[in-house]
Coordinates of C-alpha atoms in Angstrom, one line a residue:
Chain L
M215 CA -259.9 20.8 229.7
S216 CA -262.6 18.6 228.2
V217 CA -262.8 19.9 224.7
G218 CA -259.3 20.9 223.6
P219 CA -258.6 22.8 220.4
T220 CA -258.1 20.6 217.5
F221 CA -255.3 20.8 215.0
S222 CA -256.1 20.6 211.4
L223 CA -253.9 20.4 208.4
D224 CA -255.1 23.8 207.2
L225 CA -252.4 25.9 208.8
V226 CA -254.1 29.2 207.9
S227 CA -257.2 28.4 209.8
D228 CA -255.2 27.1 212.7
V229 CA -253.4 30.3 213.1
R230 CA -256.7 32.2 212.7
E231 CA -258.3 30.1 215.4
L232 CA -255.3 30.8 217.6
L233 CA -255.4 34.6 217.1
A234 CA -259.1 34.7 217.9
F235 CA -258.3 34.7 221.6
P236 CA -257.1 37.9 223.2
F237 CA -255.0 35.9 225.7
M238 CA -253.1 34.2 222.8
V239 CA -252.5 37.6 221.1
N240 CA -251.1 38.9 224.4
A241 CA -249.0 35.8 224.8
L242 CA -247.6 36.1 221.3
Q243 CA -246.7 39.7 221.8
A244 CA -245.0 39.1 225.1
A245 CA -243.2 36.1 223.7
S246 CA -241.9 38.1 220.8
I247 CA -240.6 40.9 223.0
V248 CA -239.0 38.4 225.3
A249 CA -237.4 36.6 222.4
V250 CA -235.9 39.7 220.8
L251 CA -234.6 41.0 224.1
A252 CA -233.2 37.6 225.2
A253 CA -231.6 36.9 221.9
V254 CA -229.7 40.2 221.8
V255 CA -228.6 40.2 225.5
G256 CA -227.9 36.5 225.3
W257 CA -225.7 36.9 222.3
Y258 CA -223.3 39.0 224.4
M259 CA -223.7 36.7 227.3
V260 CA -222.7 33.6 225.3
L261 CA -219.9 35.5 223.7
R262 CA -218.6 36.5 227.2
R263 CA -219.0 33.0 228.5
Q264 CA -221.3 34.2 231.3
S265 CA -224.0 31.6 231.1
F266 CA -223.5 30.8 234.7
A267 CA -223.9 34.4 235.7
G268 CA -227.0 34.6 233.5
H269 CA -228.5 31.5 235.2
T270 CA -227.7 32.9 238.6
L271 CA -229.4 36.2 237.8
S272 CA -232.4 34.4 236.5
V273 CA -232.9 32.5 239.7
M274 CA -232.6 35.7 241.7
A275 CA -236.2 36.2 240.8
F276 CA -237.1 33.7 243.6
P277 CA -235.7 35.7 246.6
G278 CA -237.1 38.8 244.8
A279 CA -240.6 37.5 244.6
T280 CA -240.7 36.0 248.1
G281 CA -239.0 38.9 249.7
A282 CA -241.4 41.4 248.1
A283 CA -244.3 39.3 249.3
L284 CA -242.9 39.3 252.8
A285 CA -242.2 43.0 252.9
G286 CA -245.5 43.9 251.3
L287 CA -243.9 45.5 248.3
P288 CA -245.0 45.1 244.7
T289 CA -243.5 41.9 243.3
A290 CA -241.9 43.8 240.4
V291 CA -239.8 45.9 242.8
G292 CA -238.6 42.7 244.5
Y293 CA -237.5 41.3 241.1
Y294 CA -235.6 44.4 240.1
L295 CA -233.9 44.8 243.5
A296 CA -232.8 41.2 243.8
C297 CA -231.5 41.0 240.2
G298 CA -229.8 44.4 240.5
L299 CA -228.1 43.5 243.8
A300 CA -227.0 40.1 242.5
A301 CA -225.6 41.7 239.3
L302 CA -223.6 44.2 241.4
A303 CA -222.4 41.4 243.7
I304 CA -221.2 39.3 240.8
G305 CA -219.7 42.3 239.1
R306 CA -217.7 43.2 242.2
T307 CA -215.7 40.1 241.9
G308 CA -214.4 41.6 238.6
H309 CA -212.5 40.0 235.8
S310 CA -215.2 38.3 233.9
G311 CA -213.5 38.1 230.6
R312 CA -212.4 34.9 228.9
R313 CA -209.7 34.1 231.3
R314 CA -211.7 33.9 234.4
F315 CA -210.4 33.0 237.8
A316 CA -211.6 29.8 239.3
T317 CA -212.6 31.7 242.4
E318 CA -214.9 33.9 240.3
S319 CA -217.2 31.0 239.5
A320 CA -217.1 30.2 243.2
A321 CA -218.3 33.7 243.9
I322 CA -221.1 33.4 241.5
G323 CA -222.1 30.1 243.0
T324 CA -222.0 31.6 246.4
V325 CA -224.2 34.5 245.3
Q326 CA -226.7 32.1 243.8
A327 CA -226.9 29.8 246.8
T328 CA -227.2 32.8 249.2
G329 CA -230.0 34.3 247.1
L330 CA -231.9 31.0 247.0
A331 CA -231.3 30.4 250.7
L332 CA -232.7 33.9 251.5
G333 CA -235.7 33.2 249.2
F334 CA -236.3 30.0 251.1
L335 CA -236.1 31.9 254.4
F336 CA -238.6 34.5 253.2
L337 CA -240.9 31.8 251.9
S338 CA -240.9 30.0 255.2
L339 CA -241.3 33.2 257.2
N340 CA -244.2 34.1 255.1
R341 CA -245.9 30.8 255.7
S342 CA -247.5 30.9 252.3
V343 CA -248.3 27.9 250.3
L344 CA -245.4 26.3 248.5
G345 CA -247.6 25.5 245.4
G346 CA -246.5 28.8 243.8
M347 CA -243.0 27.3 243.3
E348 CA -243.9 25.7 240.0
T349 CA -245.4 28.8 238.4
F350 CA -242.4 30.7 239.5
L351 CA -240.0 28.3 238.1
F352 CA -241.8 27.3 235.0
G353 CA -244.2 30.3 234.5
T354 CA -246.5 30.6 231.6
F355 CA -247.1 33.1 228.9
L356 CA -250.8 32.4 228.9
G357 CA -251.8 34.7 231.7
V358 CA -250.2 37.9 230.4
S359 CA -252.3 41.0 230.5
H360 CA -252.2 43.9 228.0
D361 CA -250.6 46.2 230.6
Q362 CA -247.9 43.6 231.3
V363 CA -247.1 43.5 227.6
L364 CA -246.7 47.3 227.6
T365 CA -244.4 47.3 230.6
L366 CA -242.4 44.6 229.0
L367 CA -242.1 46.6 225.9
V368 CA -240.8 49.6 227.8
V369 CA -238.2 47.6 229.7
A370 CA -237.1 45.9 226.5
V371 CA -236.7 49.2 224.7
L372 CA -234.6 50.5 227.6
A373 CA -232.4 47.4 227.8
L374 CA -231.9 47.2 224.1
G375 CA -231.1 50.9 224.0
A376 CA -228.5 50.4 226.7
V377 CA -227.0 47.5 224.7
A378 CA -226.9 49.6 221.6
A379 CA -225.2 52.4 223.4
I380 CA -222.4 50.3 224.7
G381 CA -222.5 47.7 222.0
R382 CA -219.2 48.4 220.2
P383 CA -216.9 48.8 223.2
L384 CA -218.6 45.9 224.9
L385 CA -217.9 43.7 221.9
F386 CA -214.3 44.8 222.0
A387 CA -214.0 44.2 225.7
S388 CA -215.7 40.8 225.4
V389 CA -213.5 39.5 222.6
D390 CA -210.2 40.8 223.9
P391 CA -210.2 42.4 227.3
E392 CA -206.4 42.9 227.5
V393 CA -206.1 44.8 224.3
A394 CA -209.3 46.8 225.0
L395 CA -207.9 47.7 228.4
A396 CA -204.7 48.9 226.8
R397 CA -206.6 51.0 224.3
G398 CA -208.4 52.8 227.2
V399 CA -211.7 51.0 227.1
P400 CA -213.2 51.0 230.6
V401 CA -213.4 47.2 230.7
A402 CA -214.4 46.9 234.4
L403 CA -217.2 49.5 234.0
L404 CA -218.5 47.6 230.9
D405 CA -218.5 44.3 232.8
V406 CA -220.7 45.7 235.6
S407 CA -222.9 47.6 233.1
F408 CA -223.5 44.5 231.1
L409 CA -224.4 42.5 234.2
L410 CA -226.9 45.2 235.2
I411 CA -228.5 45.1 231.7
L412 CA -228.6 41.3 231.9
G413 CA -230.2 41.6 235.4
L414 CA -232.8 44.1 234.1
A415 CA -233.7 42.0 231.1
V416 CA -234.0 38.9 233.3
A417 CA -236.0 40.6 236.0
A418 CA -238.4 42.0 233.5
T419 CA -239.0 38.8 231.6
S420 CA -238.9 36.2 234.4
Q421 CA -242.0 37.8 236.0
I422 CA -244.0 36.8 233.0
T423 CA -242.3 33.7 231.6
G424 CA -240.8 32.0 234.6
V425 CA -237.1 31.4 235.4
L426 CA -236.6 28.4 233.1
L427 CA -237.8 30.0 229.9
V428 CA -235.7 33.2 230.2
F429 CA -232.6 31.2 230.6
T430 CA -233.5 28.9 227.7
L431 CA -234.0 31.8 225.4
L432 CA -230.9 33.5 226.6
V433 CA -228.6 30.6 225.9
A434 CA -229.8 28.4 223.1
P435 CA -230.6 30.8 220.1
P436 CA -227.4 32.8 220.6
A437 CA -225.3 29.7 221.0
A438 CA -226.8 28.3 217.8
A439 CA -226.2 31.6 216.0
Q440 CA -222.6 31.7 217.1
L441 CA -222.0 28.2 215.8
I442 CA -223.0 29.5 212.4
T443 CA -221.4 32.9 212.2
A444 CA -218.9 34.9 214.2
Q445 CA -219.9 38.1 212.6
P446 CA -221.6 40.4 215.1
V447 CA -224.4 41.8 213.0
A448 CA -225.3 38.6 211.2
G449 CA -225.0 36.7 214.4
L450 CA -227.3 39.0 216.3
L451 CA -229.9 38.9 213.5
L452 CA -229.7 35.2 213.3
S453 CA -230.0 34.9 217.1
V454 CA -233.2 37.0 217.1
A455 CA -234.7 35.0 214.2
F456 CA -234.0 31.7 216.0
A457 CA -235.4 33.0 219.3
L458 CA -238.6 34.3 217.6
A459 CA -239.0 31.0 215.7
V460 CA -238.6 28.9 218.9
A461 CA -241.0 31.1 220.9
W462 CA -243.7 31.2 218.2
L463 CA -243.4 27.5 217.5
G464 CA -243.5 26.7 221.2
L465 CA -246.6 28.8 221.8
G466 CA -248.4 27.5 218.7
V467 CA -247.7 23.9 219.5
A468 CA -248.6 24.3 223.2
Y469 CA -251.9 25.7 222.2
F470 CA -252.9 22.5 220.4
S471 CA -251.3 20.1 223.0
I472 CA -252.0 19.4 226.6
Y473 CA -248.4 20.0 227.6
P474 CA -247.2 23.4 228.9
V475 CA -245.5 26.2 226.8
G476 CA -242.3 26.0 228.8
F477 CA -241.8 22.4 227.9
W478 CA -242.3 23.0 224.2
I479 CA -240.0 26.1 224.1
T480 CA -237.2 24.3 225.9
M481 CA -237.6 21.3 223.6
F482 CA -237.5 23.4 220.4
A483 CA -234.5 25.4 221.7
F484 CA -232.6 22.2 222.5
G485 CA -233.6 20.7 219.1
L486 CA -232.4 23.9 217.3
Y487 CA -229.0 23.8 219.0
V488 CA -228.5 20.1 218.4
S489 CA -229.5 20.3 214.8
V490 CA -227.1 23.2 214.2
R491 CA -224.3 21.3 215.8
I492 CA -225.0 18.2 213.8
G493 CA -225.2 20.3 210.6
R494 CA -221.9 21.9 211.3
W495 CA -220.3 18.6 212.0
A496 CA -221.6 17.1 208.8
L497 CA -220.4 20.1 206.8
A498 CA -217.0 19.9 208.3
R499 CA -216.8 16.2 207.4
R500 CA -217.7 16.9 203.8
R501 CA -215.1 19.6 203.5
R502 CA -212.4 17.4 204.9
P503 CA -212.7 14.0 203.4
Chain U
M1200 CA -230.2 19.4 272.0
F1201 CA -228.6 16.0 271.3
A1202 CA -231.2 14.3 273.3
H1203 CA -233.4 14.3 270.3
E1204 CA -232.9 11.6 267.8
F1205 CA -233.7 13.8 264.8
V1206 CA -230.9 16.2 265.8
R1207 CA -228.4 13.3 266.1
N1208 CA -229.4 12.1 262.7
A1209 CA -229.1 15.5 261.2
Y1210 CA -225.6 16.0 262.7
L1211 CA -224.5 12.5 261.5
A1212 CA -225.6 13.0 257.9
G1213 CA -224.7 16.7 257.9
T1214 CA -221.2 16.2 259.0
F1215 CA -220.3 13.8 256.3
V1216 CA -222.3 15.6 253.6
A1217 CA -220.3 18.7 254.5
L1218 CA -217.1 16.8 254.5
A1219 CA -217.8 15.4 251.0
C1220 CA -218.9 18.8 249.7
G1221 CA -215.9 20.5 251.1
T1222 CA -213.3 18.2 249.7
A1223 CA -215.0 17.6 246.3
G1224 CA -216.0 21.2 246.1
W1225 CA -212.3 22.3 246.4
F1226 CA -211.6 20.5 243.2
V1227 CA -214.8 21.7 241.6
V1228 CA -213.7 25.3 242.2
L1229 CA -210.1 24.6 241.1
R1230 CA -211.4 23.0 237.9
A1231 CA -213.8 25.8 237.3
Q1232 CA -216.7 23.3 237.2
I1233 CA -219.1 25.1 239.5
F1234 CA -221.6 25.5 236.7
A1235 CA -221.5 21.8 236.1
G1236 CA -222.1 21.2 239.8
D1237 CA -225.0 23.7 239.6
A1238 CA -226.5 21.8 236.7
L1239 CA -226.1 18.4 238.5
S1240 CA -227.8 19.7 241.7
H1241 CA -230.7 21.2 239.8
V1242 CA -231.1 18.1 237.8
A1243 CA -231.4 16.0 241.0
F1244 CA -234.7 17.8 241.4
V1245 CA -235.9 16.6 238.0
G1246 CA -234.8 13.1 238.9
A1247 CA -236.9 13.1 242.0
I1248 CA -240.0 14.2 240.0
A1249 CA -239.3 11.7 237.2
A1250 CA -239.1 8.9 239.8
A1251 CA -242.4 10.0 241.2
V1252 CA -244.0 9.8 237.8
I1253 CA -242.7 6.3 237.0
G1254 CA -243.4 5.2 240.5
L1255 CA -239.9 4.5 241.6
D1256 CA -238.1 5.5 244.8
Q1257 CA -237.0 9.1 244.7
V1258 CA -233.5 8.2 245.5
V1259 CA -233.2 6.0 242.5
G1260 CA -234.4 8.7 240.2
I1261 CA -232.0 11.2 241.6
F1262 CA -229.0 8.9 241.3
V1263 CA -229.8 7.7 237.8
L1264 CA -230.4 11.2 236.4
T1265 CA -227.4 13.0 238.0
L1266 CA -225.0 10.2 237.0
A1267 CA -226.4 10.2 233.4
L1268 CA -225.9 13.9 233.2
A1269 CA -222.4 13.7 234.6
L1270 CA -221.3 11.1 232.1
G1271 CA -223.0 13.0 229.3
M1272 CA -221.2 16.2 230.2
A1273 CA -217.9 14.2 230.4
A1274 CA -218.6 12.8 226.9
L1275 CA -219.5 16.1 225.4
G1276 CA -216.7 17.9 227.1
G1277 CA -214.1 17.1 224.4
R1278 CA -210.5 17.3 225.5
A1279 CA -210.8 19.1 228.7
R1280 CA -214.3 20.0 230.1
A1281 CA -217.8 20.8 228.8
D1282 CA -218.0 24.5 228.1
D1283 CA -220.6 26.5 229.8
V1284 CA -222.9 27.0 226.8
V1285 CA -223.3 23.2 226.4
I1286 CA -224.0 22.9 230.1
G1287 CA -226.5 25.7 230.0
I1288 CA -228.4 24.2 227.1
V1289 CA -228.5 20.6 228.2
F1290 CA -229.5 21.7 231.7
S1291 CA -232.4 23.9 230.5
W1292 CA -233.5 21.0 228.3
I1293 CA -233.6 18.7 231.3
L1294 CA -235.5 21.2 233.4
G1295 CA -238.0 21.5 230.5
L1296 CA -238.4 17.7 230.8
G1297 CA -238.9 18.3 234.5
L1298 CA -241.8 20.6 233.7
L1299 CA -243.3 17.9 231.6
F1300 CA -243.1 15.4 234.5
I1301 CA -244.7 17.9 236.9
T1302 CA -247.5 18.3 234.5
L1303 CA -247.9 14.6 234.2
L1304 CA -247.8 14.3 238.0
S1305 CA -250.4 16.9 238.6
T1306 CA -252.8 15.5 235.9
S1307 CA -252.4 12.0 237.3
G1308 CA -253.7 13.6 240.5
S1309 CA -251.4 12.4 243.2
G1310 CA -251.5 14.8 246.0
G1311 CA -248.6 16.1 248.1
S1312 CA -246.2 16.6 245.2
G1313 CA -245.8 20.2 246.0
I1314 CA -244.4 19.5 249.5
A1315 CA -242.3 16.7 248.2
A1316 CA -240.9 19.0 245.5
A1317 CA -240.2 21.7 248.0
N1318 CA -238.3 19.2 250.2
T1319 CA -236.2 18.1 247.2
L1320 CA -235.5 21.7 246.3
F1321 CA -234.6 23.0 249.7
G1322 CA -233.9 19.9 251.8
S1323 CA -235.2 18.8 255.1
I1324 CA -232.3 17.6 257.1
F1325 CA -234.2 17.4 260.4
S1326 CA -236.6 14.9 259.0
L1327 CA -234.0 12.3 258.0
S1328 CA -234.6 8.9 259.4
G1329 CA -231.9 6.9 261.1
P1330 CA -231.2 4.6 258.1
E1331 CA -231.3 7.5 255.7
A1332 CA -228.8 9.4 257.8
R1333 CA -226.5 6.4 258.1
R1334 CA -226.6 5.8 254.3
A1335 CA -225.8 9.5 253.6
A1336 CA -222.9 9.4 256.1
L1337 CA -221.5 6.2 254.5
I1338 CA -221.8 7.3 250.9
C1339 CA -220.4 10.8 251.6
L1340 CA -217.5 9.4 253.7
L1341 CA -216.7 7.0 250.8
S1342 CA -216.8 9.9 248.3
A1343 CA -214.5 12.1 250.5
A1344 CA -212.1 9.1 250.8
I1345 CA -212.0 8.7 247.0
V1346 CA -211.2 12.3 246.6
L1347 CA -208.3 12.0 249.1
A1348 CA -207.1 8.8 247.5
G1349 CA -207.1 10.3 244.0
F1350 CA -205.7 13.6 245.3
R1351 CA -202.3 13.7 243.6
P1352 CA -203.3 12.5 240.1
L1353 CA -206.5 14.6 240.1
L1354 CA -204.5 17.7 241.1
F1355 CA -201.9 17.1 238.5
S1356 CA -204.4 16.6 235.7
T1357 CA -206.3 19.7 236.8
L1358 CA -203.4 22.0 237.0
D1359 CA -201.6 20.9 233.8
P1360 CA -203.7 18.5 231.7
E1361 CA -201.2 18.4 228.8
L1362 CA -198.2 17.5 230.9
A1363 CA -200.3 15.0 232.9
S1364 CA -201.4 13.1 229.8
V1365 CA -197.8 13.1 228.5
R1366 CA -196.8 11.5 231.7
G1367 CA -199.4 8.8 231.1
L1368 CA -202.2 9.9 233.3
P1369 CA -205.7 9.1 232.0
V1370 CA -206.8 12.7 232.1
R1371 CA -210.2 12.2 230.4
A1372 CA -211.1 9.2 232.5
L1373 CA -210.1 11.1 235.6
G1374 CA -212.3 14.0 234.5
A1375 CA -215.3 11.7 233.9
G1376 CA -214.7 9.9 237.1
F1377 CA -214.6 13.2 239.0
L1378 CA -217.9 14.3 237.5
A1379 CA -219.5 11.0 238.4
L1380 CA -218.2 11.5 241.9
I1381 CA -219.8 14.9 242.1
A1382 CA -223.0 13.4 240.8
V1383 CA -223.0 10.9 243.7
V1384 CA -222.2 13.6 246.3
T1385 CA -224.9 15.8 244.8
A1386 CA -227.5 13.1 244.7
E1387 CA -226.9 12.0 248.3
S1388 CA -226.7 15.6 249.6
T1389 CA -229.9 16.6 247.9
Q1390 CA -232.1 15.1 250.6
A1391 CA -230.2 16.9 253.3
I1392 CA -229.5 20.3 251.9
G1393 CA -231.7 20.5 248.9
A1394 CA -231.1 20.6 245.2
L1395 CA -231.1 24.4 245.0
L1396 CA -228.8 25.1 248.0
L1397 CA -226.3 22.4 247.7
L1398 CA -224.3 24.6 245.3
G1399 CA -223.5 26.9 248.2
L1400 CA -221.8 24.1 250.2
L1401 CA -219.8 23.1 247.1
A1402 CA -218.8 26.6 246.2
A1403 CA -218.5 28.8 249.2
P1404 CA -216.1 26.9 251.6
A1405 CA -213.9 25.9 248.6
G1406 CA -213.9 29.5 247.3
A1407 CA -213.0 30.8 250.7
A1408 CA -210.2 28.3 251.1
Q1409 CA -208.7 29.2 247.7
R1410 CA -208.8 32.9 248.6
L1411 CA -206.8 32.2 251.7
T1412 CA -204.1 29.8 250.5
V1413 CA -202.6 28.4 247.3
S1414 CA -201.2 25.4 249.0
P1415 CA -203.3 22.4 247.8
Y1416 CA -203.2 20.3 251.0
R1417 CA -203.9 23.3 253.3
G1418 CA -206.6 24.5 250.9
L1419 CA -208.4 21.1 250.9
A1420 CA -208.3 20.9 254.6
L1421 CA -209.5 24.4 255.1
S1422 CA -212.3 23.9 252.6
A1423 CA -213.5 20.7 254.5
L1424 CA -213.2 22.5 257.8
F1425 CA -215.2 25.5 256.6
A1426 CA -217.9 23.2 255.2
V1427 CA -218.2 21.1 258.4
A1428 CA -218.1 24.2 260.6
S1429 CA -220.9 25.9 258.6
M1430 CA -223.0 22.7 258.8
W1431 CA -222.6 22.4 262.6
G1432 CA -223.2 26.1 263.2
G1433 CA -226.1 26.2 260.9
L1434 CA -227.8 23.2 262.4
A1435 CA -227.3 24.6 265.9
L1436 CA -228.6 28.0 264.8
S1437 CA -231.6 26.5 263.1
Y1438 CA -232.4 24.4 266.2
A1439 CA -232.2 27.5 268.4
I1440 CA -234.3 29.7 266.1
P1441 CA -237.2 27.6 264.8
A1442 CA -238.2 30.1 262.2
L1443 CA -234.8 29.7 260.5
P1444 CA -234.7 26.8 258.1
A1445 CA -231.6 24.6 258.5
S1446 CA -230.5 24.9 254.9
T1447 CA -230.7 28.7 255.0
A1448 CA -228.6 28.8 258.2
V1449 CA -225.9 26.5 256.8
I1450 CA -225.6 28.3 253.4
G1451 CA -225.7 31.7 255.2
L1452 CA -222.7 30.7 257.4
A1453 CA -220.8 29.3 254.4
A1454 CA -221.5 32.4 252.4
G1455 CA -220.4 34.6 255.3
T1456 CA -217.1 32.6 255.5
Y1457 CA -216.6 33.3 251.8
A1458 CA -217.4 37.0 252.2
L1459 CA -214.9 37.3 255.1
A1460 CA -212.2 35.4 253.2
S1461 CA -212.6 37.7 250.1
L1462 CA -212.2 40.8 252.4
T1463 CA -209.0 39.5 253.8
R1464 CA -207.7 38.7 250.3
V1465 CA -203.9 39.0 250.3
R1466 CA -202.7 37.4 247.1
R1467 CA -204.0 36.7 243.7
P1468 CA -205.9 33.5 243.5
A1469 CA -204.4 30.7 241.4
R1470 CA -205.2 30.8 237.7
V1471 CA -206.9 27.9 236.1
G1472 CA -204.9 26.0 233.5
T1473 CA -201.5 27.3 234.5
P1474 CA -199.4 25.6 237.2
A1475 CA -199.8 27.2 240.6
P1476 CA -196.6 28.9 241.7
A1477 CA -196.4 26.8 244.8
Q1478 CA -196.8 23.5 243.1
G1479 CA -194.6 20.8 244.6
S1480 CA -192.6 23.3 246.6
G1481 CA -194.6 23.2 249.7
P1482 CA -196.4 26.1 251.3
Q1483 CA -195.0 29.5 250.7
S1484 CA -197.2 31.4 253.0

């Protein structure tokens, strides 16, 4: 770009300039939907200590995309199939509460490596250019169409509805699986359902935002929120607020800089988590002289 | 097949990479640090790109960044080990930095970064040169030897950290040292197997071994055996079927071993943090 947009101190006019472009409006809408979805699903993921599973599901987008390209299917079908299958494969190993077996993480690792190895096989069978790797990994909001925003909205509503439907028992099963099981809560079924919801959310969002961003928004805002409060409702709201702030700031700053959106969003997410941790530490020191 | 030099190089490097991944991986699984291993292997990719931006040798970048991350995780880990949220956040932050480096690299206009990146991500074991293969073999052999030498203290501090520290074992230092060792193995194996697939060689053979036996010595040996066998089989398969990439074949065999092992599961796997029932009493199986 020869003449980039210039940042002025007048924030109102900056925002107005930003919103003058339809692609920025689409990007902001997509980012907001992704942020809300990731913040809610991610809150449960962090609570359940399933970041590794979440990361594994998010990279399943790779075999999904390359496999669909090889088979001549629409890319979206590949994403949903790969993420769904991986969620089932991880869920099959069972017992994903707090006290996880060492072998469970070995199973997740194996699922992840297998998925990536298959993706690499599809890629080399397809003989397509490897240049697409970067967009896949680090994707961008800035090429989102209006139709994609609508699809994203539908999937987000579905996934959030599913979370709302199983929200309370899932919370119980996540916090104390043994007691929940004794009370007759179907813990194993909830485990698999949650992984499927996570897979759905990841598959829908990673098509647009790339693998890296999904994972960042899934982990950092909820983790920061859980450092501040253990209360479910307050925590979920805080997590959503954090995610929206990170996504909007990232998009806004990326518009005025030459560096990509993904970079800014990961930096803001990291900065958020670190500052919350430092704040908590300082608070704890003041209380306990 | 062995008439070709590139095949001999691949087998030389591959054997020792698999040996190191199998032995170190057994502890990685036992210590439930697979996610840490995952982060280290992905970060190796960022290291390679960062080195390209600065103009250093790829290998230097990979080693520096993986070691820095390992020590960082050890420092942040508190008493026992870094928890998965911290790993996830630090790791996505570093990948974000990787994105910045890629942007810098593509704006500076050096060509061929795409292919180099793909090689780092997925490995190209058949293109290792003689000196590269010998260096990989040497470093991986040393790493495996260190794991074996530290076997008993490491096992003790993994199974019962409290008791181990009461007995005067430096539990934290052992943990940090172990992560640093994983970083070295990861960095060295990245060239052969690739940053994205390396995890399979750390997780699958070890996971299979732990499903089959709770005896530590037997488990470690089985894990190394599975890893080396997957490597040999995978290399041969890939040589026979040119369309099949070597990394895919190796990971495929390792994952297959794991799948078979989990089908023939007889007893509950050992729980982390509690002493294994067979500890010190020899094999019960």
